[in-house]
Every structure is written in C-alpha cells, then in structure tokens.
Amino acid sequence: GGGQDGGGGGGGGVLLSQLTKELGPAVASVGFKQGMQLRWVKTLKQEKKKEEEGKEEGKKKEKKKKKAPSDPILVALVAAEDDLRDATLENLLEVERCFEAGEDAPAGVISALKKRKLVLQKKTNHLKVVKGPQFALERKKEATDLTKDMLGDESYASLSFKKYNFNAMGHLDYPTGHLHPLLKVRTQFRKIFVRMGFEEMPTNRFVESSFWNFDALFQPQQHPARDAHDTFFVTRPEKTSGERFPADYLERVGAVHEDGGYGSIGYRYNWKLSEAEKNILRTHTTAVSSRMLYKLAKKFEKEGKFTPMRYFSIDRVFRNESVDKTHLAEFHQCEGLVADYNLSLAHLIGTVEQFFRNIGMTDIKFKPAYNPYTEPSMEIFALHPGLGKWLEIGNSGIFRPEMLRPMGLPEGVSVIAWGLSLERPTMILYGVDNIRDLFGHKVDLDMMKTNPICRIGL
C-alpha cells in the first residue's frame, strides 16, 4: 500500500475498498487475510467528522436500520520488500521440487495449498503384466463332463476339466414334492382302515420262509402256487433253519397237513420240513397275518383271555406271473382281518362292502372261489368305467380251523379276512387302463406331476 492518504487514517495507509477496487475482490481478499496473518499490515478505523457525527445522532432516533459495513484503513508494518517472506510461494516451489525429484511433499504443505485450491492431487496406478503359470498362446475351453467318447479314445488324459462348484445353487425346471398316485391311494387306504378301528401290522419282511407263507396257512406242499412258475425262490440264503420255528407249533402244523384234525382229514401226504424251510419272496401279505395271529394266540395262552383284534397291512408282494395290462410280477397288496367270536359270512360281506364304500367303489360283486386256507372263499370284483368290464380286485374268506387251531386260538374264534391289490383300485380311480403305465419303468414322469389329489375318504 503506497503513500496515499486514506482520508484521516494517517500517512502510508490505504482504504480496503480502494485496494479491492484496484486488485480485484479475489486477490484483495487473499492478500488482506495473509497480510493480517503474517503481520505485514494492520487496520485502523477512520476518524469521523463532526457533521457526520450529528447526522448519526439524528439517525439513532429513527427506526432500526441495518448497519453499513466499515471500511478500515490498512497500514503497512514492514518497512521494505526485502523483509517480506512469501510462504505460499515457497510452498509451491517446494511442491514443484518434490514432484520433479519423485519425492512426497510434506503433508502439512499439501493440505494448506489444497485448501486454497492452489494444487490438485492426482493418483496414478502403474501395473506390470507378466506371464502366469497357465500362460498359453491359444485359449482352450475346459471340459465339463466325462463322456463315453473320451473314455474310448483316452482323450480325457490330455484335457483340462472345469472344477465343480458344489456351492452353486441349482435350477429346477419343475417344483419338487410330487406324489405318485399309488402313494396317495395308499395314504387314504391307511386312514380308512384306522377310522374303521384297524391296527397296522409290521410288513418289513420281503423275504419270508415257506413255513409262514404257505404251511402255516394250511396250503399243501404240492400246491401249484408253491411251484417255481408262480413263486420267486431265494438262493442266498436258500433256507431258514427249522430250529427258528416254534417247535410245538411246527409239529402241530405238520400233523394237520398229514392227518387232519379239527373236523378235517388233512391232505394225506408226508409233510416235509425241508419244503417249509425254503426262503421265498413273499407271495402275499397273509404271511404277515399268520405271524400276527400266532402272537395273538400266545397272548391268549399267557393271559387266559382272548382279545378281539382288527389288523391291516399295505405293502409289496411278489409273484412269478406273466406281465400284461392287468398283471405285474411285483405289486402292492392291502389286507384286512378281524378276529372275534362267532363271525360269519354275513360279517365278512358287510365289512368288505363297508370298506369299499369308504374308498368310493359301490359297484362290487362277489363270486364263490377256492382258497386252501379259507372256507367259504369269495373273489371280489369291481366295475372299471374306462374298460367297461368287471375286474378282479381282491379275494376274501373265513380262515379254516386247520389254520387257526394249531396256533392255539380258542374254540369259537373266527377270523374273516380279505385282500386286494393297491394298483387296480388306483387304475379305476385315476382312469388308467394299463397297469404298466402306473407302476414300473414305463411310467410317465409327467403323470406324477399332473395327477389330481386322491379324494378317497374325503
């Protein structure tokens, strides 16, 4: 600030407004702040004239008015320019020197200059690319599957396989949780049996001895059903030792086969233990019923009191039959039985009709039949709407005394029983005319995804 008179502020001073006008607002503001900070200048207030003072006293009586900003006088405190030290310029020169030398400038200097927007900090990343362990001039696609052709020409040895990501989320085209119609019908059958007061029997023996499957049921050892053309015989283990059968019961079964008893003359042949020991795939769930009735007889022997029971079972059975549209070699059988005093054929027909009414089948017919272990015996037929004909769906009868009395069941106790396949009622309910389309390797998977709910018993 030269030697101008600032209007009463003393020599060597200059008004801030005049300095701003000459240098511009930006430069004047920075210079003023730096000069005050470095003590290069100081400010003095202007002395007011008497006329101006009188005018101000008059204005005090008026309403409040906004104060006008003061215009101080700047007075230099440094005598010569040599005594001035420009720290900002020095900092800029220092930053330039560090940049050229590849060094880092002091953080305090950079921070002060960035605040005044005198420097701009930029970051540059340098990358170095080198050959890796899997470097190749050609890009090869990794194999994802091991194919038959790769094994044939042994090309798999030179291929690179893509690693499996076992944590990757799979994609399903169809929702899961579909039930096969047989499972739906089986569930409803089980509920119906339970509602009718029946108790389920354990059916976990697919391999059964001929004794429990045939002999205990008073089925002669020469019966065609025991031939290899009708039954699957197991080779390993081929037999069940006779020592595993109840000795006294085994003796009574052999005696009734040979000489009869309980009003029967028997079959008049030499009963052989070796035939009874042969293992087979059970041909019917009645093998389970024979075991349960023997346990019921042992309970009567122990307690001295007979308890009427209702049993049922639903599980697989196996028969060496020719496969056609209504027959399979492996299928499911449902069986129900009632053990009580003085049961008759009327009880059997009424119970069977009630069961089939519960599953929604009202067109039922009975036909007299022969079974080695029931007398009287009846076959059960139902009308198939799709085929337009009557299908045999089950068998029934009253167990013979030659079967029950050797077990130890008391006189007067009768057992009515019936059995039916699970597949044939399912075929009628779902309109399937070929059993191979319902069970086996020819089943259409889309059928399981689209079949309706089972309304049996609803």
Coordinates of C-alpha atoms in Angstrom, one line a residue:
G1 CA 0.0 0.0 0.0
G2 CA 1.7 3.2 -1.2
G3 CA 1.8 6.6 0.5
Q4 CA -1.8 7.6 -0.1
D5 CA -3.7 9.4 2.5
G6 CA -6.7 7.3 3.4
G7 CA -8.9 10.2 4.5
G8 CA -7.8 10.8 8.1
G9 CA -6.2 7.4 8.7
G10 CA -2.6 8.7 8.7
G11 CA 0.1 8.6 6.0
G12 CA 1.2 5.3 4.4
G13 CA -2.3 3.7 4.6
V14 CA -4.9 2.7 2.0
L15 CA -8.6 2.0 2.3
L16 CA -9.7 -1.6 2.0
S17 CA -12.3 -0.6 -0.5
Q18 CA -9.8 1.2 -2.7
L19 CA -7.4 -1.8 -2.6
T20 CA -10.3 -4.2 -3.5
K21 CA -11.2 -1.9 -6.5
E22 CA -7.6 -1.8 -7.8
L23 CA -6.6 -5.5 -7.3
G24 CA -10.0 -7.2 -7.6
P25 CA -12.1 -8.9 -4.8
A26 CA -10.3 -12.3 -5.0
V27 CA -6.8 -11.1 -4.9
A28 CA -7.5 -8.4 -2.3
S29 CA -9.3 -10.8 0.0
V30 CA -6.4 -13.3 -0.1
G31 CA -3.8 -10.6 0.3
F32 CA -5.7 -9.0 3.2
K33 CA -6.0 -12.3 5.1
Q34 CA -2.4 -13.3 4.5
G35 CA -1.1 -9.8 5.4
M36 CA -3.0 -9.8 8.7
Q37 CA -1.9 -13.4 9.4
L38 CA 1.8 -12.7 8.8
R39 CA 1.5 -9.3 10.5
W40 CA 2.5 -7.3 7.4
V41 CA -0.4 -4.9 7.8
K42 CA -2.7 -3.6 10.5
T43 CA -6.1 -1.9 10.3
L44 CA -7.2 1.5 11.6
K45 CA -10.6 2.9 11.9
Q46 CA -11.5 6.1 10.1
E47 CA -12.0 9.3 12.1
K48 CA -15.5 10.7 11.6
K49 CA -16.1 14.5 11.0
K50 CA -18.5 16.5 13.3
E51 CA -21.1 16.9 10.6
E52 CA -21.2 13.2 10.1
E53 CA -21.5 12.6 13.9
G54 CA -24.5 15.0 14.1
K55 CA -26.2 13.2 11.3
E56 CA -25.6 9.8 13.0
E57 CA -27.2 11.1 16.2
G58 CA -30.3 12.0 14.3
K59 CA -30.5 8.7 12.7
K60 CA -30.5 7.0 16.1
K61 CA -33.9 8.3 16.7
E62 CA -35.2 6.7 13.6
K63 CA -36.3 3.0 13.3
K64 CA -33.6 0.4 13.5
K65 CA -31.7 0.3 10.3
K66 CA -29.1 -2.2 9.0
K67 CA -25.5 -1.1 9.8
A68 CA -23.3 -0.4 6.8
P69 CA -20.0 -2.4 6.7
S70 CA -16.9 -0.5 7.9
D71 CA -14.1 0.5 5.5
P72 CA -10.8 0.2 7.5
I73 CA -7.5 1.7 6.6
L74 CA -4.6 -0.7 6.0
V75 CA -1.3 0.4 7.3
A76 CA 2.0 -1.4 6.4
L77 CA 4.0 -2.8 9.3
V78 CA 7.0 -3.9 7.2
A79 CA 9.5 -1.2 6.1
A80 CA 10.9 -2.8 2.9
E81 CA 10.0 -5.5 0.4
D82 CA 13.1 -7.4 1.4
D83 CA 11.6 -8.0 4.8
L84 CA 8.6 -9.7 3.2
R85 CA 8.6 -13.6 3.2
D86 CA 6.0 -15.2 0.8
A87 CA 5.4 -18.6 2.5
T88 CA 2.9 -19.6 -0.1
L89 CA 5.3 -19.1 -2.9
E90 CA 7.9 -21.1 -1.0
N91 CA 5.4 -24.0 -0.5
L92 CA 4.6 -24.0 -4.2
L93 CA 8.3 -24.2 -5.1
E94 CA 8.8 -26.9 -2.6
V95 CA 6.0 -29.0 -4.1
E96 CA 7.4 -28.5 -7.6
R97 CA 10.8 -29.6 -6.4
C98 CA 9.4 -32.7 -4.8
F99 CA 7.4 -33.6 -7.9
E100 CA 10.5 -33.3 -10.1
A101 CA 12.6 -35.4 -7.7
G102 CA 9.9 -38.0 -7.3
E103 CA 9.5 -37.4 -3.6
D104 CA 6.5 -36.8 -1.4
A105 CA 5.8 -33.2 -0.3
P106 CA 5.2 -32.6 3.4
A107 CA 1.6 -33.4 4.3
G108 CA 1.0 -30.0 6.0
V109 CA 2.2 -28.1 2.9
I110 CA -0.1 -30.1 0.6
S111 CA -3.1 -29.7 3.0
A112 CA -2.6 -25.8 3.2
L113 CA -2.3 -25.5 -0.6
K114 CA -5.3 -27.8 -1.3
K115 CA -7.5 -25.6 0.9
R116 CA -6.6 -22.6 -1.2
K117 CA -7.1 -24.7 -4.4
L118 CA -3.5 -23.9 -5.5
V119 CA -2.6 -27.5 -6.0
L120 CA -4.6 -30.6 -7.2
Q121 CA -3.6 -34.0 -6.0
K122 CA -3.8 -36.9 -8.5
K123 CA -3.1 -40.6 -8.0
T124 CA -1.6 -42.7 -10.8
N125 CA -1.5 -46.6 -10.7
H126 CA 1.1 -48.5 -12.6
L127 CA 0.5 -52.2 -13.5
K128 CA 3.1 -54.7 -14.6
V129 CA 1.8 -57.7 -16.7
V130 CA 3.9 -60.9 -16.7
K131 CA 3.3 -64.5 -17.9
G132 CA 1.5 -66.7 -15.4
P133 CA 1.9 -70.5 -14.8
Q134 CA -1.1 -71.3 -17.2
F135 CA 0.0 -68.9 -19.9
A136 CA -0.9 -70.1 -23.4
L137 CA -1.0 -68.6 -26.9
E138 CA -4.4 -70.1 -27.5
R139 CA -7.4 -70.0 -25.3
K140 CA -8.7 -73.6 -24.5
K141 CA -12.2 -74.3 -23.2
E142 CA -12.2 -76.6 -20.2
A143 CA -14.3 -79.8 -20.4
T144 CA -17.3 -80.0 -18.1
D145 CA -18.3 -83.7 -18.4
L146 CA -16.5 -87.0 -18.9
T147 CA -18.1 -88.7 -21.9
K148 CA -18.1 -92.2 -23.4
D149 CA -16.0 -91.0 -26.4
M150 CA -13.3 -89.5 -24.1
L151 CA -13.0 -92.9 -22.3
G152 CA -12.9 -94.7 -25.7
D153 CA -10.1 -92.7 -27.3
E154 CA -8.5 -91.8 -23.9
S155 CA -8.5 -88.1 -24.8
Y156 CA -9.5 -87.3 -21.3
A157 CA -5.9 -87.7 -20.2
S158 CA -4.8 -84.6 -22.1
L159 CA -7.9 -82.5 -21.3
S160 CA -8.4 -79.9 -18.6
F161 CA -11.6 -80.3 -16.7
K162 CA -13.5 -77.5 -15.1
K163 CA -13.8 -77.7 -11.4
Y164 CA -17.2 -78.4 -9.9
N165 CA -18.7 -75.7 -7.8
F166 CA -20.6 -77.7 -5.2
N167 CA -21.9 -74.5 -3.5
A168 CA -23.6 -73.3 -6.7
M169 CA -27.4 -73.0 -6.5
G170 CA -29.1 -75.5 -8.8
H171 CA -32.0 -74.6 -11.1
L172 CA -35.1 -76.7 -11.2
D173 CA -37.4 -76.6 -14.2
Y174 CA -40.3 -78.1 -12.1
P175 CA -41.2 -77.7 -8.5
T176 CA -40.4 -80.8 -6.3
G177 CA -42.7 -82.7 -4.0
H178 CA -44.9 -84.6 -6.4
L179 CA -46.6 -87.8 -5.1
H180 CA -47.3 -90.9 -7.2
P181 CA -51.0 -91.9 -7.4
L182 CA -50.2 -95.2 -5.6
L183 CA -48.8 -93.2 -2.6
K184 CA -51.9 -91.0 -2.5
V185 CA -54.2 -94.0 -2.6
R186 CA -52.1 -95.9 0.0
T187 CA -52.3 -93.0 2.4
Q188 CA -56.1 -92.8 2.1
F189 CA -56.5 -96.6 2.5
R190 CA -54.4 -96.4 5.7
K191 CA -56.6 -93.6 7.0
I192 CA -59.8 -95.5 6.2
F193 CA -58.5 -98.7 7.9
V194 CA -57.6 -96.6 11.0
R195 CA -61.0 -94.9 11.1
M196 CA -62.6 -98.4 11.0
G197 CA -60.7 -99.4 14.1
F198 CA -57.9 -101.4 12.5
E199 CA -54.3 -101.7 13.7
E200 CA -51.4 -101.8 11.2
M201 CA -49.2 -104.9 11.1
P202 CA -45.4 -104.8 10.6
T203 CA -44.6 -105.7 7.0
N204 CA -40.8 -105.4 6.9
R205 CA -40.2 -109.0 5.7
F206 CA -39.9 -109.1 1.9
V207 CA -38.0 -112.5 2.2
E208 CA -40.2 -115.0 4.0
S209 CA -39.9 -118.7 4.8
S210 CA -42.3 -121.1 3.0
F211 CA -43.5 -122.1 6.5
W212 CA -45.1 -118.8 7.4
N213 CA -46.1 -118.0 3.8
F214 CA -47.7 -121.4 2.9
D215 CA -47.6 -124.2 5.6
A216 CA -49.0 -122.1 8.5
L217 CA -51.9 -121.2 6.2
F218 CA -52.7 -125.0 5.6
Q219 CA -51.6 -124.7 2.0
P220 CA -50.3 -128.2 0.9
Q221 CA -46.7 -128.5 -0.3
Q222 CA -47.8 -129.8 -3.7
H223 CA -50.0 -126.8 -4.4
P224 CA -49.2 -125.2 -7.8
A225 CA -48.7 -121.8 -6.1
R226 CA -45.6 -123.2 -4.5
D227 CA -44.1 -124.0 -7.8
A228 CA -41.2 -122.0 -9.3
H229 CA -43.6 -120.9 -12.1
D230 CA -45.6 -118.9 -9.6
T231 CA -43.1 -118.1 -6.8
F232 CA -39.7 -116.4 -6.6
F233 CA -37.3 -118.7 -4.6
V234 CA -34.3 -117.1 -2.9
T235 CA -30.9 -118.8 -3.4
R236 CA -28.9 -116.9 -0.7
P237 CA -29.8 -117.8 2.0
E238 CA -31.7 -120.7 0.5
K239 CA -33.3 -121.9 3.7
T240 CA -34.5 -120.8 7.1
S241 CA -33.4 -123.4 9.8
G242 CA -36.4 -125.3 11.3
E243 CA -34.9 -124.5 14.7
R244 CA -36.1 -120.9 14.3
F245 CA -39.8 -122.1 14.1
P246 CA -41.7 -122.7 17.3
A247 CA -41.2 -126.4 17.9
D248 CA -44.7 -127.3 19.3
Y249 CA -46.4 -125.2 16.6
L250 CA -44.3 -126.7 13.9
E251 CA -45.3 -130.2 15.0
R252 CA -49.0 -129.4 15.0
V253 CA -48.8 -127.8 11.5
G254 CA -47.1 -130.9 10.1
A255 CA -49.7 -133.2 11.8
V256 CA -52.7 -131.3 10.5
H257 CA -51.3 -131.4 6.9
E258 CA -50.7 -135.2 7.1
D259 CA -53.7 -136.5 9.2
G260 CA -56.0 -133.5 9.6
G261 CA -57.9 -132.6 12.8
Y262 CA -60.5 -130.1 14.0
G263 CA -63.1 -131.8 11.7
S264 CA -60.7 -132.3 8.7
I265 CA -58.9 -135.4 7.3
G266 CA -55.9 -133.4 6.1
Y267 CA -54.2 -133.8 2.8
R268 CA -52.9 -137.3 3.4
Y269 CA -49.3 -136.8 2.3
N270 CA -45.9 -136.9 4.0
W271 CA -45.2 -133.3 5.1
K272 CA -41.5 -132.3 4.8
L273 CA -39.7 -129.8 6.9
S274 CA -37.2 -129.2 4.1
E275 CA -40.0 -127.7 1.9
A276 CA -41.1 -125.4 4.8
E277 CA -37.6 -124.1 5.3
K278 CA -37.2 -122.8 1.7
N279 CA -36.9 -119.0 1.5
I280 CA -39.1 -117.1 -1.0
L281 CA -40.1 -113.5 -1.8
R282 CA -43.5 -113.4 -0.1
T283 CA -46.4 -114.0 -2.4
H284 CA -49.0 -112.3 -0.2
T285 CA -49.2 -110.2 3.0
T286 CA -51.2 -113.1 4.6
A287 CA -47.7 -114.4 5.7
V288 CA -47.7 -111.4 8.0
S289 CA -51.2 -112.2 9.1
S290 CA -50.2 -115.7 10.1
R291 CA -47.4 -114.4 12.3
M292 CA -49.7 -111.8 14.0
L293 CA -52.5 -114.4 14.6
Y294 CA -49.9 -116.8 16.2
K295 CA -48.8 -113.9 18.5
L296 CA -52.4 -113.3 19.4
A297 CA -52.8 -117.0 20.3
K298 CA -49.7 -116.8 22.5
K299 CA -51.1 -113.8 24.2
F300 CA -54.3 -115.8 24.9
E301 CA -52.3 -118.7 26.3
K302 CA -50.4 -116.3 28.6
E303 CA -53.3 -114.2 29.9
G304 CA -56.1 -116.8 29.6
K305 CA -58.4 -114.2 28.0
F306 CA -58.9 -113.7 24.3
T307 CA -58.9 -110.1 23.0
P308 CA -60.7 -109.4 19.6
M309 CA -58.5 -107.6 17.2
R310 CA -58.6 -105.9 13.8
Y311 CA -55.4 -105.8 11.7
F312 CA -54.5 -104.4 8.3
S313 CA -51.3 -104.2 6.2
I314 CA -50.3 -102.5 2.9
D315 CA -47.0 -103.5 1.3
R316 CA -45.3 -105.2 -1.7
V317 CA -45.7 -108.8 -2.7
F318 CA -44.0 -110.8 -5.5
R319 CA -45.3 -113.4 -7.9
N320 CA -43.7 -115.0 -10.9
E321 CA -46.5 -114.0 -13.3
S322 CA -46.6 -113.0 -17.0
V323 CA -46.8 -109.3 -17.2
D324 CA -49.7 -107.8 -19.1
K325 CA -52.0 -104.8 -18.9
T326 CA -53.7 -106.0 -15.7
H327 CA -50.9 -108.1 -14.1
L328 CA -47.4 -107.4 -12.7
A329 CA -44.7 -109.6 -11.1
E330 CA -44.3 -107.0 -8.3
F331 CA -47.3 -105.2 -6.8
H332 CA -48.9 -103.9 -3.6
Q333 CA -51.4 -105.8 -1.6
C334 CA -53.8 -104.5 1.1
E335 CA -55.1 -106.9 3.6
G336 CA -57.6 -106.6 6.5
L337 CA -58.7 -109.2 9.0
V338 CA -61.0 -109.3 12.1
A339 CA -60.6 -111.9 14.8
D340 CA -63.6 -112.4 17.1
Y341 CA -66.1 -114.9 18.4
N342 CA -68.9 -116.2 16.1
L343 CA -68.1 -114.3 12.9
S344 CA -69.9 -115.5 9.8
L345 CA -70.0 -114.9 6.0
A346 CA -72.5 -112.1 6.6
H347 CA -70.0 -110.2 8.7
L348 CA -67.4 -110.7 6.0
I349 CA -69.6 -109.4 3.2
G350 CA -70.8 -106.4 5.3
T351 CA -67.2 -105.4 6.4
V352 CA -65.9 -105.7 2.8
E353 CA -68.8 -103.7 1.4
Q354 CA -68.3 -101.0 4.0
F355 CA -64.6 -100.8 3.3
F356 CA -65.1 -100.4 -0.5
R357 CA -67.9 -97.8 0.1
N358 CA -65.4 -95.8 2.1
I359 CA -63.0 -95.8 -0.9
G360 CA -65.8 -94.7 -3.2
M361 CA -66.4 -98.0 -5.0
T362 CA -70.0 -99.0 -4.8
D363 CA -70.2 -101.4 -7.8
I364 CA -68.9 -104.5 -6.1
K365 CA -69.7 -108.2 -6.8
F366 CA -68.7 -111.4 -5.0
K367 CA -68.0 -114.7 -6.7
P368 CA -67.5 -118.1 -4.9
A369 CA -63.9 -119.3 -5.1
Y370 CA -61.5 -121.8 -3.6
N371 CA -58.6 -120.9 -1.3
P372 CA -56.6 -123.6 0.7
Y373 CA -56.8 -121.6 3.9
T374 CA -60.3 -120.1 3.8
E375 CA -63.7 -121.6 3.7
P376 CA -66.0 -120.2 2.4
S377 CA -64.0 -118.1 0.0
M378 CA -65.0 -115.3 -2.4
E379 CA -63.4 -113.3 -5.1
I380 CA -64.1 -109.5 -5.2
F381 CA -64.9 -107.8 -8.5
A382 CA -65.3 -104.0 -9.3
L383 CA -66.5 -102.3 -12.4
H384 CA -63.9 -100.4 -14.3
P385 CA -65.6 -97.4 -16.1
G386 CA -62.8 -97.0 -18.6
L387 CA -62.5 -100.6 -19.7
G388 CA -66.2 -101.2 -19.3
K389 CA -65.7 -104.6 -17.6
W390 CA -65.5 -106.2 -14.2
L391 CA -62.0 -106.5 -12.8
E392 CA -61.0 -108.9 -10.0
I393 CA -59.6 -106.6 -7.3
G394 CA -59.3 -108.9 -4.3
N395 CA -60.0 -112.2 -2.5
S396 CA -61.8 -112.9 0.8
G397 CA -62.9 -115.7 3.1
I398 CA -63.0 -117.1 6.6
F399 CA -59.8 -118.7 7.8
R400 CA -60.1 -122.5 8.2
P401 CA -60.0 -124.2 11.6
E402 CA -57.0 -126.2 10.3
M403 CA -55.1 -122.9 10.2
L404 CA -56.3 -121.3 13.4
R405 CA -56.5 -124.2 15.9
P406 CA -52.8 -125.3 15.6
M407 CA -51.9 -121.7 16.5
G408 CA -53.7 -122.1 19.8
L409 CA -56.7 -119.8 19.2
P410 CA -59.7 -120.8 21.4
E411 CA -62.8 -122.6 20.1
G412 CA -65.4 -120.3 18.7
V413 CA -63.0 -117.7 17.5
S414 CA -63.3 -117.0 13.8
V415 CA -61.2 -114.8 11.5
I416 CA -62.6 -113.1 8.5
A417 CA -60.1 -111.6 6.0
W418 CA -59.8 -110.0 2.6
G419 CA -57.0 -108.8 0.4
L420 CA -56.9 -106.6 -2.6
S421 CA -54.2 -105.1 -4.8
L422 CA -53.4 -101.4 -4.5
E423 CA -52.8 -101.0 -8.2
R424 CA -56.2 -102.0 -9.5
P425 CA -58.4 -99.6 -7.4
T426 CA -55.9 -96.9 -8.3
M427 CA -56.4 -97.7 -12.0
I428 CA -60.1 -97.4 -11.6
L429 CA -59.9 -94.1 -9.6
Y430 CA -57.4 -92.5 -12.0
G431 CA -58.7 -93.9 -15.2
V432 CA -55.6 -95.9 -16.1
D433 CA -56.3 -98.9 -18.4
N434 CA -52.7 -100.4 -18.4
I435 CA -51.1 -101.3 -15.1
R436 CA -47.6 -100.8 -16.7
D437 CA -48.4 -97.1 -17.1
L438 CA -49.0 -96.9 -13.3
F439 CA -46.1 -98.9 -11.8
G440 CA -42.8 -99.9 -13.4
H441 CA -40.2 -98.5 -15.7
K442 CA -42.7 -97.3 -18.3
V443 CA -44.4 -94.7 -16.0
D444 CA -44.6 -91.2 -17.5
L445 CA -43.0 -88.8 -15.0
D446 CA -45.3 -86.0 -16.1
M447 CA -48.2 -88.1 -14.9
M448 CA -46.9 -87.8 -11.4
K449 CA -46.6 -84.1 -11.7
T450 CA -50.1 -83.5 -13.1
N451 CA -52.3 -86.2 -11.4
P452 CA -55.1 -84.8 -9.2
I453 CA -55.4 -85.3 -5.5
C454 CA -56.9 -88.6 -4.2
R455 CA -60.4 -87.9 -3.0
I456 CA -60.9 -91.3 -1.4
G457 CA -62.5 -90.9 2.1
L458 CA -62.9 -87.2 1.8

